Short mmCIF file of C-alpha atoms and ligand atoms in Angstrom, two decimals:
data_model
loop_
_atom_site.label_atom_id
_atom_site.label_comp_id
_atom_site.label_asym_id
_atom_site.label_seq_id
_atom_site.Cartn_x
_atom_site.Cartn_y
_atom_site.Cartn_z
CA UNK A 1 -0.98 6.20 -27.81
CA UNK A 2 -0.67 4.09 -24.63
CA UNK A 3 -4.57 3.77 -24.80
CA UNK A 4 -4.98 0.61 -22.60
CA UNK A 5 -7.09 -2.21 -23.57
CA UNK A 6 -10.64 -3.29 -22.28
CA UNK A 7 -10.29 -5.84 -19.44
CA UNK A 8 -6.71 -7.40 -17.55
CA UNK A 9 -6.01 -8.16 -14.23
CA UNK A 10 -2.91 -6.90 -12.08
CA UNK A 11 -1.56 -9.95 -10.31
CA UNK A 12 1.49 -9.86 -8.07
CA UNK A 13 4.34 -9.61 -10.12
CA UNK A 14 7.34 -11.44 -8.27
CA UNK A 15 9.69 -9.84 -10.53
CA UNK A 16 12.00 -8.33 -7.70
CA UNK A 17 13.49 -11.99 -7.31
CA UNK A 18 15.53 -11.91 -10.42
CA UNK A 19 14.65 -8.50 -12.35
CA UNK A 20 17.92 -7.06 -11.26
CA UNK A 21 20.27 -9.64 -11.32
CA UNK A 22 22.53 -9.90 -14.07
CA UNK A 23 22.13 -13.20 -16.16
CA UNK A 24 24.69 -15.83 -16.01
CA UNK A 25 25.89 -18.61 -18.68
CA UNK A 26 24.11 -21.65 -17.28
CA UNK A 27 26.80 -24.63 -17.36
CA UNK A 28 26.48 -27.11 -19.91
CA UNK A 29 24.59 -30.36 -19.14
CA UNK A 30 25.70 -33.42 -18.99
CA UNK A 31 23.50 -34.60 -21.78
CA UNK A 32 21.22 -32.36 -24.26
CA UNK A 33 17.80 -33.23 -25.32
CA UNK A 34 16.92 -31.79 -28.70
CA UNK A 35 13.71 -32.41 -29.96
CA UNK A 36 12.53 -32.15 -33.91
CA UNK A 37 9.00 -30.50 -32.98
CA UNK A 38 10.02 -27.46 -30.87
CA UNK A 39 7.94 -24.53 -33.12
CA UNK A 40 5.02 -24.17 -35.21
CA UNK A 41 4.61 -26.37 -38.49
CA UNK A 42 6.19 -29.45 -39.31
CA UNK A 43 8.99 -30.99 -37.35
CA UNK A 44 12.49 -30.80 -38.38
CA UNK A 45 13.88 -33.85 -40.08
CA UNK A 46 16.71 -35.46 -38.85
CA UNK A 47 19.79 -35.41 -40.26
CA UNK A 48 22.44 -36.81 -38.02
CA UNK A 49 22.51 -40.32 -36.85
CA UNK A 50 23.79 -42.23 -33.02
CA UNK A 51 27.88 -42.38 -32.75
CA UNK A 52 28.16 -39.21 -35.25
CA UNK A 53 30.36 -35.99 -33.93
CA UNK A 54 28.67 -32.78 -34.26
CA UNK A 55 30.55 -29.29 -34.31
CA UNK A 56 28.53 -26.74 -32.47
CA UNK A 57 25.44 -24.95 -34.66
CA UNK A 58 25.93 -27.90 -36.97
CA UNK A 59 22.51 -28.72 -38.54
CA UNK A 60 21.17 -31.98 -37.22
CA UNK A 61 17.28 -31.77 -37.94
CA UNK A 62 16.25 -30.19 -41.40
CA UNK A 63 13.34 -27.51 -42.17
CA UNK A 64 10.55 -29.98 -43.08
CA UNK A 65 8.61 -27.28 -45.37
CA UNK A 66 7.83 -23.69 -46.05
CA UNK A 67 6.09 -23.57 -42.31
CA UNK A 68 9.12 -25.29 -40.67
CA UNK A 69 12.60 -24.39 -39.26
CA UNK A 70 16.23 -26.46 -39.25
CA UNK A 71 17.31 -27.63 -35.56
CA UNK A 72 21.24 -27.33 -34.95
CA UNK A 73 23.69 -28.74 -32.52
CA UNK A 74 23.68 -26.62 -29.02
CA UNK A 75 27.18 -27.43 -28.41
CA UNK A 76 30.12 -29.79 -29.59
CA UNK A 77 30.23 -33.32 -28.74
CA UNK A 78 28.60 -36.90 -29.54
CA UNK A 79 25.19 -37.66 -30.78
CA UNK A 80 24.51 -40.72 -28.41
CA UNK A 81 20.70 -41.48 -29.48
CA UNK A 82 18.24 -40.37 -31.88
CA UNK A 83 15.04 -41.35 -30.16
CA UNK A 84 11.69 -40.68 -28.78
CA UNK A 85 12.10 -38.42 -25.10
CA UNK A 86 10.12 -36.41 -22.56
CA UNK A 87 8.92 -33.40 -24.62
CA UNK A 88 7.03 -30.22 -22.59
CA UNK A 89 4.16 -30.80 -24.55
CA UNK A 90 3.55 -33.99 -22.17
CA UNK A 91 4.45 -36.72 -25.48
CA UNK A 92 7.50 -38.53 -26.31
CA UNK A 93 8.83 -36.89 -29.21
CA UNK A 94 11.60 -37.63 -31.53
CA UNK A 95 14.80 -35.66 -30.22
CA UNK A 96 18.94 -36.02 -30.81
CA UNK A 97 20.64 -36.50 -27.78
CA UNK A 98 24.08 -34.81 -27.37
CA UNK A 99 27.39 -35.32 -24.96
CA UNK A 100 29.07 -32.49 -24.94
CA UNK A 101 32.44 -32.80 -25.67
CA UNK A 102 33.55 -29.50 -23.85
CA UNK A 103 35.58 -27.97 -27.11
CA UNK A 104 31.59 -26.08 -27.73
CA UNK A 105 33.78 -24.11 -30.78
CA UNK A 106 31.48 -22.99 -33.76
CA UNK A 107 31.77 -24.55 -36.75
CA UNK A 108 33.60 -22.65 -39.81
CA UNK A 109 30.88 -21.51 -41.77
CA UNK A 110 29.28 -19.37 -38.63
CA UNK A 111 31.69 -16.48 -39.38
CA UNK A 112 30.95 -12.70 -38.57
CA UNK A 113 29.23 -11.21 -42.03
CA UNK A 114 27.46 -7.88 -42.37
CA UNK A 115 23.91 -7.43 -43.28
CA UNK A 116 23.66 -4.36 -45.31
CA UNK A 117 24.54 -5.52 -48.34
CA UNK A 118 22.45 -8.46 -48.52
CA UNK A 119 19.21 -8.53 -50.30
CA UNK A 120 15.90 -9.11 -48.46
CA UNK A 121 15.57 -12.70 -49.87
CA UNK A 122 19.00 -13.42 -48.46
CA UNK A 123 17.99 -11.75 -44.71
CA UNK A 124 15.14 -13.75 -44.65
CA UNK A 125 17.28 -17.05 -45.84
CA UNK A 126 20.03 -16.50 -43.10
CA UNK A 127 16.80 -15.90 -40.40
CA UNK A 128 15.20 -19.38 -41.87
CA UNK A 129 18.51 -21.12 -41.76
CA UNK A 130 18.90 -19.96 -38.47
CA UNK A 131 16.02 -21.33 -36.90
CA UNK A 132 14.96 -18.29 -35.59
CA UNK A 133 11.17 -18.59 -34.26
CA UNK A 134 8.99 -16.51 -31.67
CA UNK A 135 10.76 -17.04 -28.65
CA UNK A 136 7.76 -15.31 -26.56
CA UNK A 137 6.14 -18.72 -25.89
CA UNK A 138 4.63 -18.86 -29.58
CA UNK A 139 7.57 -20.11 -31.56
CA UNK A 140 6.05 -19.31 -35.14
CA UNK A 141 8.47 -19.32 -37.55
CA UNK A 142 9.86 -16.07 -37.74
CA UNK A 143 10.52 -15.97 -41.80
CA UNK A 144 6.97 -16.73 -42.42
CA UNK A 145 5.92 -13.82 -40.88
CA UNK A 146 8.32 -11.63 -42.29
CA UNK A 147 7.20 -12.82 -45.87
CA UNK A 148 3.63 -11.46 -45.65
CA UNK A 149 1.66 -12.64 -48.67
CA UNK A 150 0.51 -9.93 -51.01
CA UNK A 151 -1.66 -7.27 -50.20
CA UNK A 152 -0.44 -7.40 -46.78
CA UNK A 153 2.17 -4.51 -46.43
CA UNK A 154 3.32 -4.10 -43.20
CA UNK A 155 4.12 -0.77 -42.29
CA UNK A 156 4.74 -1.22 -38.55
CA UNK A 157 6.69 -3.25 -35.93
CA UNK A 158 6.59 -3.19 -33.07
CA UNK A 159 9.24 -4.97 -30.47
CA UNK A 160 7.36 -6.78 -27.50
CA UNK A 161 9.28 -6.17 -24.20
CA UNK A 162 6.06 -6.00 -22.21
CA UNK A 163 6.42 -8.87 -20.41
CA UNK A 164 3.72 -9.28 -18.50
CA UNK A 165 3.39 -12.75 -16.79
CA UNK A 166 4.48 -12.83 -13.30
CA UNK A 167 7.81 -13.83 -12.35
CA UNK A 168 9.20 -14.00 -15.89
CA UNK A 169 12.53 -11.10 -16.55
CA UNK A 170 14.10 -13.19 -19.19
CA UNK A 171 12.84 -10.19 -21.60
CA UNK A 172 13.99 -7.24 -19.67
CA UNK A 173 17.33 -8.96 -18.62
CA UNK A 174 17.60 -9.68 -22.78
CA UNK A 175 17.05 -5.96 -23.37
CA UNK A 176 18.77 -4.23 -20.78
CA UNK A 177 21.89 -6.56 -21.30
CA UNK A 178 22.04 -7.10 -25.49
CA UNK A 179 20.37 -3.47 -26.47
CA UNK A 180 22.78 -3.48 -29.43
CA UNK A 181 21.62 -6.12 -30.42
CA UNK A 182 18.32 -5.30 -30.30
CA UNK A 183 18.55 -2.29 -32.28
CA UNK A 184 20.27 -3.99 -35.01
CA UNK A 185 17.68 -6.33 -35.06
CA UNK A 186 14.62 -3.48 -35.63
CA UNK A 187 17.42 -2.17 -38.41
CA UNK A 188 17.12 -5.55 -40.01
CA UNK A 189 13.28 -5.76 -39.56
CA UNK A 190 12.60 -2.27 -41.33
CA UNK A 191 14.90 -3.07 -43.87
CA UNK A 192 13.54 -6.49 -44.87
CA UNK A 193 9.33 -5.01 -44.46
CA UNK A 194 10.34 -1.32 -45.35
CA UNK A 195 8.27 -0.51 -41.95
CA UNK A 196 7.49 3.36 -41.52
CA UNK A 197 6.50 2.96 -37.99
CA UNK A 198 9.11 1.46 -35.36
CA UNK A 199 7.94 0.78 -31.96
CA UNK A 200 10.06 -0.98 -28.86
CA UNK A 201 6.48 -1.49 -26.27
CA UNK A 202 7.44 -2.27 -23.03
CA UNK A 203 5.46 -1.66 -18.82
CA UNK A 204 5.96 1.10 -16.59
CA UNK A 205 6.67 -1.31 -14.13
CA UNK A 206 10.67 -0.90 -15.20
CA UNK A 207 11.22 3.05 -15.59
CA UNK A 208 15.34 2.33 -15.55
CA UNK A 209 14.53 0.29 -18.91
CA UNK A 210 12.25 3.10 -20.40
CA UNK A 211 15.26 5.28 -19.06
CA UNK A 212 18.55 3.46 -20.17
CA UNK A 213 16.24 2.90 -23.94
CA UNK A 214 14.81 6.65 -24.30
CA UNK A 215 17.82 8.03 -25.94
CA UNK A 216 19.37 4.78 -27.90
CA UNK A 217 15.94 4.88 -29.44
CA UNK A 218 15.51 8.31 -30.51
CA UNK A 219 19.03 7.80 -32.03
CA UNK A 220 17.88 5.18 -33.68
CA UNK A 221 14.02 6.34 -35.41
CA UNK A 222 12.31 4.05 -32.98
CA UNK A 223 9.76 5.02 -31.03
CA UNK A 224 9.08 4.04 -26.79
CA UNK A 225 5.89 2.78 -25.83
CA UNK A 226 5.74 2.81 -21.92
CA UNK A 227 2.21 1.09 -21.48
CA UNK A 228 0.68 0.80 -17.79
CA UNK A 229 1.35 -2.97 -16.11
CA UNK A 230 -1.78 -4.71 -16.54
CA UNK A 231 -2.15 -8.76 -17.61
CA UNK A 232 -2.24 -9.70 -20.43
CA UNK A 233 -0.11 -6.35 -22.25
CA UNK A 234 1.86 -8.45 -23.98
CA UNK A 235 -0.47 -10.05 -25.64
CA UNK A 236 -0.36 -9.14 -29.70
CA UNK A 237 -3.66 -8.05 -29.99
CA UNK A 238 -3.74 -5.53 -26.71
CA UNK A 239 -0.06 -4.37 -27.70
CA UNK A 240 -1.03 -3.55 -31.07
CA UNK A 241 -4.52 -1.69 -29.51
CA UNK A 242 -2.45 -0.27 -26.79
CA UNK A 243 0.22 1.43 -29.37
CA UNK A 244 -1.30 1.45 -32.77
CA UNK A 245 -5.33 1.52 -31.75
CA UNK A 246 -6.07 -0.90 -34.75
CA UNK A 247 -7.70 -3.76 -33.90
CA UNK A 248 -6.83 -6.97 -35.45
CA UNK A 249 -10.17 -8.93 -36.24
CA UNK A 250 -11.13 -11.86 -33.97
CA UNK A 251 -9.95 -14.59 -36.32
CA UNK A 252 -7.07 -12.42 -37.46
CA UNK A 253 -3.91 -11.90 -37.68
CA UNK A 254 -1.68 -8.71 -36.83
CA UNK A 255 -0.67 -8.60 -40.44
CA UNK A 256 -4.45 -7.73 -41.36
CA UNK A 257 -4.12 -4.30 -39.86
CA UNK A 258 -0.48 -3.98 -41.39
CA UNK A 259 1.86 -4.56 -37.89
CA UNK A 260 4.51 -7.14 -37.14
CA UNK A 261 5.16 -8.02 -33.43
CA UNK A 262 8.24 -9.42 -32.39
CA UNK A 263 9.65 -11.23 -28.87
CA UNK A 264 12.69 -9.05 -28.01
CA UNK A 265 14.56 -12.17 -27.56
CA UNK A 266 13.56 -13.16 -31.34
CA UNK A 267 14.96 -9.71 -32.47
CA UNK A 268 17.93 -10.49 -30.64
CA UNK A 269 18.41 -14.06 -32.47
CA UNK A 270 17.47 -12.73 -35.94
CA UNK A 271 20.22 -10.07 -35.50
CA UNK A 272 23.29 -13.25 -34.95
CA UNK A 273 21.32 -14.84 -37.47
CA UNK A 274 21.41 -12.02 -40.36
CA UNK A 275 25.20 -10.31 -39.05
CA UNK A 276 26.98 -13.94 -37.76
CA UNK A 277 24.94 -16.42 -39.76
CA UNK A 278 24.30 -18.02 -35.83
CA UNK A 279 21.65 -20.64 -35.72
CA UNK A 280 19.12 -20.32 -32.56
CA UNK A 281 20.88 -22.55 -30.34
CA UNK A 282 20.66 -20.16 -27.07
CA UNK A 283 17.71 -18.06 -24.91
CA UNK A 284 17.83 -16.50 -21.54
CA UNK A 285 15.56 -18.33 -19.13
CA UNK A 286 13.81 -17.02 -15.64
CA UNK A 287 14.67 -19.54 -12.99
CA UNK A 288 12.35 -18.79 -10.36
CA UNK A 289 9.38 -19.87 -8.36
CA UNK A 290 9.01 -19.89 -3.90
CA UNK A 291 10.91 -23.37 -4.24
CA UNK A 292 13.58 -22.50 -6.31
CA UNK A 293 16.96 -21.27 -3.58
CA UNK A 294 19.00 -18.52 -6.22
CA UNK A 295 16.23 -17.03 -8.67
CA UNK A 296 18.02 -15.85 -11.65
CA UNK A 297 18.11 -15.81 -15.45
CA UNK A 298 20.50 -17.93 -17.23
CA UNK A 299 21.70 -18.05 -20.69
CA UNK A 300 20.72 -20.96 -21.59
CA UNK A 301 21.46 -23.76 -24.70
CA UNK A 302 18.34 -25.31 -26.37
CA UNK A 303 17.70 -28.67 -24.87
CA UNK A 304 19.30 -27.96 -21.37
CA UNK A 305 17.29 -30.61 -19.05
CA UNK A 306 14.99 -28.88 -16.63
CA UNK A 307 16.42 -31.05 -14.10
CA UNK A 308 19.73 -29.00 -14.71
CA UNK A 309 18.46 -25.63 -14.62
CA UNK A 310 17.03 -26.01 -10.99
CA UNK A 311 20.21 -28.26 -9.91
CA UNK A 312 21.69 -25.14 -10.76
CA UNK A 313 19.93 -22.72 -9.10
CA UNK A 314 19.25 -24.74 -6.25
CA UNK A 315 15.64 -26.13 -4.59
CA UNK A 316 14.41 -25.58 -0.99
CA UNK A 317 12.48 -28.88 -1.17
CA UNK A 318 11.03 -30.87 -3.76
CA UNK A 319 8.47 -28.97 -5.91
CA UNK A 320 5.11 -29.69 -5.84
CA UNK A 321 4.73 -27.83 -9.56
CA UNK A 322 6.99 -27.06 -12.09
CA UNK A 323 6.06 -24.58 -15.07
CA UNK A 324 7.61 -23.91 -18.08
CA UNK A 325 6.73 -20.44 -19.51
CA UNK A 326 4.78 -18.11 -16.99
CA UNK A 327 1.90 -19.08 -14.40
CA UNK A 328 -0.60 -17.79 -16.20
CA UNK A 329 0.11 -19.36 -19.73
CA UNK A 330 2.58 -21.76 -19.08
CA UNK A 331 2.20 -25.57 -18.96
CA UNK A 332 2.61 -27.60 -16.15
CA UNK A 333 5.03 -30.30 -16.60
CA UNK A 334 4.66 -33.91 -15.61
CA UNK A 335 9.00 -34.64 -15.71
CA UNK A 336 12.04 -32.58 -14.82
CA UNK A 337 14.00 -34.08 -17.78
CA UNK A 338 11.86 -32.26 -20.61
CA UNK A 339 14.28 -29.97 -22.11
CA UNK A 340 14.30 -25.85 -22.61
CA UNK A 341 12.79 -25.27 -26.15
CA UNK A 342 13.40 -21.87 -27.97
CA UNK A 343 10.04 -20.64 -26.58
CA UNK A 344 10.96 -21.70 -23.38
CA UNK A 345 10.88 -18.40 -21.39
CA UNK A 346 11.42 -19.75 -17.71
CA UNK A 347 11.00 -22.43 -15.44
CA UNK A 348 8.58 -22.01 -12.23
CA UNK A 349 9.19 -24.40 -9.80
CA UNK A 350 6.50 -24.02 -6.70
CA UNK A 351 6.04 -25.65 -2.95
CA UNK A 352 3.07 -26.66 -2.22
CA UNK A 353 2.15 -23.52 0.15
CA UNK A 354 2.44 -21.40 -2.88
CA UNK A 355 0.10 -22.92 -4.74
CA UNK A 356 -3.65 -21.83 -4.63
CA UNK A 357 -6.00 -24.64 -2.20
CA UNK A 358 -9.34 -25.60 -2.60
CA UNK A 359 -12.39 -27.26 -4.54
CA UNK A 360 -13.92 -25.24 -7.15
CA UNK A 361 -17.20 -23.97 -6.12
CA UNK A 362 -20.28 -23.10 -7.66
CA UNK A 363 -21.04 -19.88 -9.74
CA UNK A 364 -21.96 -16.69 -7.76
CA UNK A 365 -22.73 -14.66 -11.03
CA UNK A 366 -20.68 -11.90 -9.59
CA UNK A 367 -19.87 -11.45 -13.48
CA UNK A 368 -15.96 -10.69 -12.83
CA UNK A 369 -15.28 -13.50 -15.13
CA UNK A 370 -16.30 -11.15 -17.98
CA UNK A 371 -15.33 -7.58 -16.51
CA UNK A 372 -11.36 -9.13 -16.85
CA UNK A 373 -11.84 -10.14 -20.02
CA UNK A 374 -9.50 -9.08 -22.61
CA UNK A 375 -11.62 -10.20 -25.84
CA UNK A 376 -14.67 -9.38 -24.22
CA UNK A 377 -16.35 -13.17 -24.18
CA UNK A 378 -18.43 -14.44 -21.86
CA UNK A 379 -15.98 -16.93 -20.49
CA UNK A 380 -18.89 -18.59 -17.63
CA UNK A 381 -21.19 -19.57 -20.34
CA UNK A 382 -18.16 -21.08 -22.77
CA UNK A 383 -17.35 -22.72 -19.70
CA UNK A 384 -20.49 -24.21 -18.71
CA UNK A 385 -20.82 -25.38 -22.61
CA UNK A 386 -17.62 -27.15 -22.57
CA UNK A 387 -18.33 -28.97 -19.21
CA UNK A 388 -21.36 -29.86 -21.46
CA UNK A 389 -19.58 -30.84 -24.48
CA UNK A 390 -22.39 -28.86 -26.32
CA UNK A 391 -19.75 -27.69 -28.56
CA UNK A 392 -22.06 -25.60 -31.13
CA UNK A 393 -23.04 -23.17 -28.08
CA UNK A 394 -19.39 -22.84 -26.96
CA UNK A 395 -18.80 -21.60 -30.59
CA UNK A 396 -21.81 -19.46 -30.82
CA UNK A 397 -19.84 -17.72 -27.99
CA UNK A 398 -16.94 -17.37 -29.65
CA UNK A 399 -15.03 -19.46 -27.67
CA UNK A 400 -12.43 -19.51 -30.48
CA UNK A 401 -11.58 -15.76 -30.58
CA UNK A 402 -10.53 -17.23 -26.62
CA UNK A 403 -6.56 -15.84 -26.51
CA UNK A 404 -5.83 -18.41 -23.21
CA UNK A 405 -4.71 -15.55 -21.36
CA UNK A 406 -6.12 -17.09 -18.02
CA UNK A 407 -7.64 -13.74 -16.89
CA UNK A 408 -10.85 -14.85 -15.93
CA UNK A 409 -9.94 -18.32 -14.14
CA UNK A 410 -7.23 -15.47 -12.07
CA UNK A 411 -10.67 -13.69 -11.05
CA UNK A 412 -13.40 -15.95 -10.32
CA UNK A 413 -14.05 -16.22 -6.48
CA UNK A 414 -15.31 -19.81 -7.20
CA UNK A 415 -11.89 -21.06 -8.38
CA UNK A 416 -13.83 -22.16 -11.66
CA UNK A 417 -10.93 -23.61 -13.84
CA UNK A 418 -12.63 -21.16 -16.81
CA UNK A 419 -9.73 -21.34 -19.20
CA UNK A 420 -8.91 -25.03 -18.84
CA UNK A 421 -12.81 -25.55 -19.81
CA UNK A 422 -12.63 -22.85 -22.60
CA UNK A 423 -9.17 -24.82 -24.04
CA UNK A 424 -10.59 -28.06 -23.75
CA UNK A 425 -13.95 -26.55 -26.15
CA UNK A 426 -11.69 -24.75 -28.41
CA UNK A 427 -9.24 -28.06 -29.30
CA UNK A 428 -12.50 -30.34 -29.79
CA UNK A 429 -14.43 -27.41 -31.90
CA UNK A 430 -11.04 -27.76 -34.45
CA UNK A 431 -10.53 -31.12 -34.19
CA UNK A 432 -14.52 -31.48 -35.41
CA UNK A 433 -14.14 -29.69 -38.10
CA UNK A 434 -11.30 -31.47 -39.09
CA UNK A 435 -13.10 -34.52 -39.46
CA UNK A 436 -15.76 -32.64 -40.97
S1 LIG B 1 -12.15 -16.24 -21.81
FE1 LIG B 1 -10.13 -16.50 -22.70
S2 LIG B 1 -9.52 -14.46 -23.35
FE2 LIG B 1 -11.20 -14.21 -21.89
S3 LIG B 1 -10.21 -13.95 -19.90
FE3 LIG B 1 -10.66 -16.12 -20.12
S4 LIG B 1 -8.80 -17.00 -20.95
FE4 LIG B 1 -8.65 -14.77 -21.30
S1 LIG B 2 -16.00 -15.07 -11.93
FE1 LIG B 2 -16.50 -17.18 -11.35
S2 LIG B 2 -18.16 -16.97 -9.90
FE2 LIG B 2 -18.00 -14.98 -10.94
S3 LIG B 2 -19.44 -15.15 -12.70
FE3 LIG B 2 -17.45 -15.80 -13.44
S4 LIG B 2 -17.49 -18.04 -13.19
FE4 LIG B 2 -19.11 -17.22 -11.89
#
C-alpha cells in the first residue's frame, strides 16, 4: 500500500486560500444556463419548451441513450429560451435558460426514500434518473460504470479525495463537510458491485481529514489510503497503482483489473440520488485564483454563469485568464457567461503577473520531460511529431496512452507547450481513424 507511482511533479499547491473555509450557498443567478451536452455520450434531449414553468429538479432535457444522462431544472422559475449559448467547451451549444422564480421548492416526487430495500436495478435507475456523472472533471456517466459488462467483476472501490491540482478544495471541503453522506454513498456502491475491498484515497497534505475520517471509516469497513502529495495522484490509473498495485493496461480501463473509482463529490450525489431520489442539480466549486478578492468554495447550482461566481467572490482587476477545472487540466475559457457544468470543479481566475512569461525556447535535452512522466512516454519526441503532423510516429510513441496530466509541459525549462502538442496529435490520430 501507498506505493507511489513512477513520475509527478510537486507544484505549489495554493490550497491555504480556501482549504479551511467553510463553503457557502452561492446566491442564485439572475438567469441559469443549462446546457444538453454537459457529460460523456449523447446530449440530453430537450423536453421543455420557452414560456413553460419548471418546478425545481423537474426534468427538462431527457437521457438520449444507454451512454447518456437526463438534465433537470436547477431551481424554480421560467424557461425563457431554449437556444444555442456559450458552452466551456468553447461552442455554442443547445442549453434551457431559466429565471428563477425565487420559490426554488422541490417538486413532489423528490421525497426522502430509503435505499436498502431496493434492488440493484432500481439503485442504478434512481442514480441514472438522477443524472449523476463523474463530477471529478470526467463526467462519465456514473450508471454505466456501475453496470460493468460481464466478466468484469469489480471487487474494489475506491473513493478519490486526492485532489491533487493546485488550488482546487472543492473535494476536501465536500468530504470534511457531507462525510455522512459520503459513507452512505460507499454503502450504496458495495451494495450495488458487491465490492470486497473499500478504499476512501486521499494526500497527506490534509492530516485533519485523514484524522476527522480514521475512525468513521473503520466503523464503517472502509479502508484510509493517505498517499504522499505528488501531481497527478488523483489520476485513476496512479490511485489505483498507488492503493491496489494493479495496473490498468494502457488502453484500459480500471474495470480490467476489477476497481471502480469514484469523485467524492459523485458519491455524495449518488447517495441524494439512491436515499432522496435528488437529481444532480448542485456541486461545490473552488473560487480562487491571485485575481479573485474572497477565495472560497460555494455550493453551487448547475448552470450558475461564471460571471456570477466571481461577482460573488469579488475581482481585484480584470482577469487576464479564467479556468474552469484546475491549472493543470483545466480549460481556459474564452467568456465569463459559460455556465458551471457538473464536472465543473472550480473557477481560476488569474492577473496577468501570475501567469507564467515568455517565448518557448528550443530543446535542451535535459530529458525532465520524461523523468515527470506519469505513463512513462517520451513526451519531446510526441511533441516534435505533432508539430510535424507525422501522425504515425506520434502513435508509434504511444501518444494515445497520453493521460493530459500536463506534467511534462510543468517541467520543461524551455516552456515547450508538450501537452498542448501531444492533445492536438492524439484528437487528429482518432479523428483519422474515424474516417478510416
Ligand atoms: S506526456 Fe502526457 S502523460 Fe506524460 S507528462 Fe506529458 S501530459 Fe502527462
Ligand atoms: S523538458 Fe523541455 S527542454 Fe527538457 S527535454 Fe523535455 S522538451 Fe526538451
Amino acid at each position: 500500500m501507498a506505493r507511489g507511482f513512477p513520475g509527478g511533479i510537486h507544484p505549489l499547491s495554493h490550497k491555504s486560500a480556501t482549504a479551511d473555509i467553510p463553503s457557502e450557498t452561492c446566491p442564485l443567478p439572475d438567469e441559469l444556463v443549462i446546457p444538453l451536452a454537459q457529460h460523456v455520450g449523447s446530449p440530453a434531449s430537450v423536453c421543455v419548451l420557452a414560456g413553460q414553468r419548471v418546478t425545481r429538479g423537474q426534468t427538462i432535457g431527457r437521457a438520449n441513450g444507454f451512454v447518456s444522462v437526463p438534465v433537470h431544472a436547477p431551481t424554480s422559475g421560467l424557461v425563457t429560451a431554449v437556444e444555442p449559448r456559450p458552452h466551456p467547451c468553447g461552442a455554442q451549444l443547445l442549453a434551457v435558460v431559466l429565471q428563477p422564480d425565487g420559490d426554488d421548492a422541490w417538486g413532489e416526487e423528490y421525497l426522502g426514500q430509503g435505499f436498502h430495500v431496493l434492488t440493484v436495478e432500481a439503485m442504478l435507475e434512481r442514480i441514472r434518473e438522477a443524472g449523476v456523472v463523474g463530477m471529478g472533471g470526467a463526467a462519465f456517466p456514473t450508471h454505466v460504470k456501475l453496470d460493468p459488462p460481464e466478466g468484469k467483476p469489480i471487487d474494489t472501490v475506491i473513493v478519490n479525495a486526492a485532489e491533487c491540482e493546485p488550488w482546487l478544495t472543492a473535494d476536501r471541503r465536500t468530504l470534511l463537510e457531507q462525510l455522512e453522506k459520503v459513507l452512505t454513498g460507499v454503502e450504496v456502491l458495495q451494495k450495488i458491485l458487491n465490492a470486497r475491498h473499500l478504499w476512501i484515497g486521499l494526500e497527506d497534505n490534509q492530516p485533519d481529514t485523514a484524522q476527522r475520517l480514521a475512525s468513521r471509516c473503520r466503523q464503517r469497513g472502509i479502508k484510509l489510503a493517505v498517499l504522499p502529495a505528488r501531481y497527478p495522484q488523483g489520476a485513476e490509473r496512479q490511485l489505483i497503482y498507488a492503493i491496489t498495485g494493479r495496473r490498468v493496461p494502457a488502453r484500459g480501463l480500471p474495470m480490467d483489473v476489477g476497481v471502480l473509482v469514484q469523485n467524492v463529490g459523485t458519491v455524495a450525489a449518488l447517495t441524494d440520488a439512491v436515499t432522496r431520489g435528488r437529481p444532480l442539480i448542485e456541486r461545490m466549486v473552488t473560487v480562487a485564483g491571485g485575481c479573485v478578492e474572497k477565495p472560497r468554495n460555494l455550493r453551487t447550482r448547475i448552470g450558475t454563469p461564471v460571471a456570477h461566481l466571481l461577482a460573488y467572490c469579488g475581482l481585484r482587476d480584470a482577469p487576464a485568464k479564467v479556468i474552469m477545472g484546475g491549472p493543470m487540466m483545466g480549460a481556459a475559457q474564452h467568456s465569463l457567461a459559460v455556465p458551471v457544468l457538473r464536472g465543473t470543479s472550480g473557477v481560476l481566475a488569474f492577473r496577468r503577473e501570475d501567469l507564467v512569461d515568455g517565448q518557448p525556447g528550443p530543446c535542451v535535452r535535459c530529458g525532465r520531460c520524461v523523468a515527470v512522466c506519469p505513463m512513462h512516454l517520451l513526451p519531446t519526441y510526441i511533441a516534435d511529431y505533432a508539430r510535424r503532423d507525422e501522425l504515425a510516429l506520434a502513435e508509434r510513441f504511444a501518444a494515445r496512452n497520453c493521460i493530459e496530466c500536463g506534467s511534462c509541459s510543468y517541467a520543461c525549462p524551455a516552456r515547450i507547450p508538450l501537452v498542448q502538442s501531444i492533445r492536438y496529435a492524439k484528437g487528429a490520430i482518432l479523428a483519422r481513424r474515424r474516417r478510416s
